[in-house]
Amino acid sequence: MRLKDLAKELCIDFYGDDFEVEGLNNLKDATKNEISFLDNPKYKTDLKLSNAGAIFVREEYKDLLKSGTIALISKNPYLEVAYTSKFFALNVVEKSGKEPIIGEGSYVGRGVNLGKNVVIGKNVHIVCGSYIGDNVTIGDGCVIYS
């Protein structure tokens, strides 16, 4: 997602070069293609050293950003990160994919929910009511409880 599009979604103005945002990260570990935030003043030192491409900050901290880092001014930076996280969240449930593959000698109990692209090894026992999410591989001989 482009920073300009994200800013528009959040109704935040920004000044600087637009870039493709790859995700969110903390101040210390953020890269030039990520967004971070400062909400707690005890992390001001990290703000000065952060490599984040853009950072949600309160007006009073914008001058502490490294040269080239875009300040996304907000009265509540933590809330802005929460709103932003929805744009980078993984799908909770796959809508398409292969049906589960169940290995020889395996038992899948009543009421077990198997997601898409699941591979179950040989001699696996999955008890009633268990949930196996999408894209999970279970090795041979495992026992899964709900």
mmCIF file of C-alpha atoms in Angstrom:
data_model
loop_
_atom_site.group_PDB
_atom_site.id
_atom_site.type_symbol
_atom_site.label_atom_id
_atom_site.label_comp_id
_atom_site.label_asym_id
_atom_site.label_seq_id
_atom_site.Cartn_x
_atom_site.Cartn_y
_atom_site.Cartn_z
ATOM 1 C CA MET A 1 0.000 0.000 0.000
ATOM 2 C CA ARG A 2 1.275 3.450 -0.880
ATOM 3 C CA LEU A 3 1.828 5.883 1.978
ATOM 4 C CA LYS A 4 -0.367 8.495 0.291
ATOM 5 C CA ASP A 5 -3.233 5.998 0.110
ATOM 6 C CA LEU A 6 -2.788 4.999 3.741
ATOM 7 C CA ALA A 7 -2.692 8.635 4.840
ATOM 8 C CA LYS A 8 -5.868 9.301 2.888
ATOM 9 C CA GLU A 9 -7.611 6.339 4.550
ATOM 10 C CA LEU A 10 -6.594 7.642 7.984
ATOM 11 C CA CYS A 11 -7.332 11.310 7.128
ATOM 12 C CA ILE A 12 -3.738 12.301 7.969
ATOM 13 C CA ASP A 13 -1.663 14.789 6.007
ATOM 14 C CA PHE A 14 1.962 14.046 5.294
ATOM 15 C CA TYR A 15 4.759 15.877 3.577
ATOM 16 C CA GLY A 16 7.579 14.055 1.864
ATOM 17 C CA ASP A 17 8.142 11.379 -0.732
ATOM 18 C CA ASP A 18 5.486 8.725 -1.205
ATOM 19 C CA PHE A 19 6.645 5.111 -0.900
ATOM 20 C CA GLU A 20 5.280 1.579 -0.870
ATOM 21 C CA VAL A 21 4.646 0.648 2.759
ATOM 22 C CA GLU A 22 5.543 -2.983 3.454
ATOM 23 C CA GLY A 23 4.322 -3.125 7.032
ATOM 24 C CA LEU A 24 4.574 -1.930 10.617
ATOM 25 C CA ASN A 25 7.488 -2.322 13.001
ATOM 26 C CA ASN A 26 8.896 -0.989 16.254
ATOM 27 C CA LEU A 27 11.146 2.067 16.192
ATOM 28 C CA LYS A 28 14.389 0.101 16.603
ATOM 29 C CA ASP A 29 13.745 -2.508 13.909
ATOM 30 C CA ALA A 30 11.748 -0.552 11.318
ATOM 31 C CA THR A 31 13.183 -0.199 7.809
ATOM 32 C CA LYS A 32 12.771 2.593 5.283
ATOM 33 C CA ASN A 33 9.739 0.778 3.812
ATOM 34 C CA GLU A 34 7.934 0.434 7.140
ATOM 35 C CA ILE A 35 5.911 2.640 9.456
ATOM 36 C CA SER A 36 6.442 2.940 13.189
ATOM 37 C CA PHE A 37 5.086 5.110 15.982
ATOM 38 C CA LEU A 38 5.991 6.935 19.168
ATOM 39 C CA ASP A 39 3.314 7.205 21.832
ATOM 40 C CA ASN A 40 5.371 6.813 25.006
ATOM 41 C CA PRO A 41 7.964 9.583 25.585
ATOM 42 C CA LYS A 42 10.406 7.140 27.183
ATOM 43 C CA TYR A 43 11.198 5.914 23.638
ATOM 44 C CA LYS A 44 12.254 9.332 22.317
ATOM 45 C CA THR A 45 15.848 8.116 21.994
ATOM 46 C CA ASP A 46 14.680 5.329 19.660
ATOM 47 C CA LEU A 47 12.775 7.911 17.635
ATOM 48 C CA LYS A 48 15.989 9.785 16.865
ATOM 49 C CA LEU A 49 17.696 6.593 15.652
ATOM 50 C CA SER A 50 14.817 4.914 13.805
ATOM 51 C CA ASN A 51 15.182 3.990 10.135
ATOM 52 C CA ALA A 52 11.406 3.892 9.598
ATOM 53 C CA GLY A 53 10.203 5.565 6.420
ATOM 54 C CA ALA A 54 7.358 7.219 8.315
ATOM 55 C CA ILE A 55 6.444 7.491 11.973
ATOM 56 C CA PHE A 56 3.177 8.344 13.711
ATOM 57 C CA VAL A 57 4.070 11.013 16.280
ATOM 58 C CA ARG A 58 2.481 13.800 18.252
ATOM 59 C CA GLU A 59 3.181 17.313 16.996
ATOM 60 C CA GLU A 60 5.618 17.950 19.867
ATOM 61 C CA TYR A 61 7.982 15.154 18.741
ATOM 62 C CA LYS A 62 8.089 15.716 14.969
ATOM 63 C CA ASP A 63 11.380 17.655 15.140
ATOM 64 C CA LEU A 64 13.128 14.661 16.723
ATOM 65 C CA LEU A 65 12.804 12.515 13.589
ATOM 66 C CA LYS A 66 15.841 11.757 11.452
ATOM 67 C CA SER A 67 16.195 13.765 8.293
ATOM 68 C CA GLY A 68 14.162 12.113 5.531
ATOM 69 C CA THR A 69 11.740 10.353 7.884
ATOM 70 C CA ILE A 70 8.146 11.359 7.289
ATOM 71 C CA ALA A 71 6.187 12.569 10.323
ATOM 72 C CA LEU A 72 2.584 11.393 10.404
ATOM 73 C CA ILE A 73 1.161 13.819 12.957
ATOM 74 C CA SER A 74 -1.516 12.420 15.230
ATOM 75 C CA LYS A 75 -3.029 13.203 18.614
ATOM 76 C CA ASN A 76 -3.088 9.449 19.277
ATOM 77 C CA PRO A 77 -0.263 7.622 17.442
ATOM 78 C CA TYR A 78 -1.021 4.294 19.115
ATOM 79 C CA LEU A 79 -4.580 4.365 17.796
ATOM 80 C CA GLU A 80 -3.342 5.207 14.290
ATOM 81 C CA VAL A 81 -1.091 2.125 14.366
ATOM 82 C CA ALA A 82 -4.063 0.013 15.425
ATOM 83 C CA TYR A 83 -6.093 1.347 12.488
ATOM 84 C CA THR A 84 -3.140 0.835 10.142
ATOM 85 C CA SER A 85 -2.604 -2.771 11.208
ATOM 86 C CA LYS A 86 -5.790 -3.867 9.447
ATOM 87 C CA PHE A 87 -4.179 -3.056 6.100
ATOM 88 C CA PHE A 88 -1.305 -5.465 6.780
ATOM 89 C CA ALA A 89 -3.111 -8.263 8.611
ATOM 90 C CA LEU A 90 -2.964 -11.757 7.147
ATOM 91 C CA ASN A 91 -6.185 -13.415 6.071
ATOM 92 C CA VAL A 92 -7.710 -15.210 9.029
ATOM 93 C CA VAL A 93 -9.390 -17.791 6.816
ATOM 94 C CA GLU A 94 -8.387 -18.847 3.304
ATOM 95 C CA LYS A 95 -11.220 -18.529 0.806
ATOM 96 C CA SER A 96 -9.634 -20.772 -1.781
ATOM 97 C CA GLY A 97 -7.184 -23.619 -1.721
ATOM 98 C CA LYS A 98 -6.899 -27.372 -1.720
ATOM 99 C CA GLU A 99 -8.984 -29.652 0.431
ATOM 100 C CA PRO A 100 -7.096 -31.362 3.297
ATOM 101 C CA ILE A 101 -4.884 -34.360 2.583
ATOM 102 C CA ILE A 102 -5.164 -36.978 5.320
ATOM 103 C CA GLY A 103 -2.444 -39.594 5.645
ATOM 104 C CA GLU A 104 -2.920 -43.353 5.918
ATOM 105 C CA GLY A 105 -4.020 -44.637 9.314
ATOM 106 C CA SER A 106 -4.998 -41.191 10.594
ATOM 107 C CA TYR A 107 -8.116 -40.501 12.613
ATOM 108 C CA VAL A 108 -10.023 -37.221 12.451
ATOM 109 C CA GLY A 109 -12.679 -36.984 15.177
ATOM 110 C CA ARG A 110 -16.206 -35.709 14.897
ATOM 111 C CA GLY A 111 -16.536 -31.929 14.680
ATOM 112 C CA VAL A 112 -12.913 -31.337 13.667
ATOM 113 C CA ASN A 113 -12.558 -28.267 11.453
ATOM 114 C CA LEU A 114 -9.814 -28.568 8.846
ATOM 115 C CA GLY A 115 -8.750 -25.484 6.885
ATOM 116 C CA LYS A 116 -7.572 -25.192 3.293
ATOM 117 C CA ASN A 117 -4.191 -26.595 2.200
ATOM 118 C CA VAL A 118 -3.891 -28.796 5.314
ATOM 119 C CA VAL A 119 -1.634 -31.856 5.126
ATOM 120 C CA ILE A 120 -1.948 -34.490 7.841
ATOM 121 C CA GLY A 121 0.726 -37.160 8.095
ATOM 122 C CA LYS A 122 0.324 -40.889 8.672
ATOM 123 C CA ASN A 123 -1.081 -42.308 11.918
ATOM 124 C CA VAL A 124 -2.175 -38.933 13.267
ATOM 125 C CA HIS A 125 -4.972 -38.765 15.836
ATOM 126 C CA ILE A 126 -7.005 -35.535 15.993
ATOM 127 C CA VAL A 127 -9.597 -35.552 18.771
ATOM 128 C CA CYS A 128 -13.173 -34.311 18.431
ATOM 129 C CA GLY A 129 -13.742 -30.571 18.281
ATOM 130 C CA SER A 130 -10.212 -29.616 17.247
ATOM 131 C CA TYR A 131 -9.441 -26.819 14.823
ATOM 132 C CA ILE A 132 -6.602 -27.102 12.312
ATOM 133 C CA GLY A 133 -6.103 -23.776 10.535
ATOM 134 C CA ASP A 134 -5.244 -23.090 6.920
ATOM 135 C CA ASN A 135 -1.827 -24.052 5.524
ATOM 136 C CA VAL A 136 -0.939 -26.334 8.459
ATOM 137 C CA THR A 137 1.156 -29.465 8.052
ATOM 138 C CA ILE A 138 1.062 -32.106 10.790
ATOM 139 C CA GLY A 139 3.829 -34.702 10.875
ATOM 140 C CA ASP A 140 3.419 -38.463 11.223
ATOM 141 C CA GLY A 141 2.315 -39.927 14.540
ATOM 142 C CA CYS A 142 1.079 -36.727 16.199
ATOM 143 C CA VAL A 143 -1.816 -36.505 18.611
ATOM 144 C CA ILE A 144 -3.807 -33.246 18.511
ATOM 145 C CA TYR A 145 -6.189 -32.306 21.297
ATOM 146 C CA SER A 146 -8.888 -29.653 21.101
#
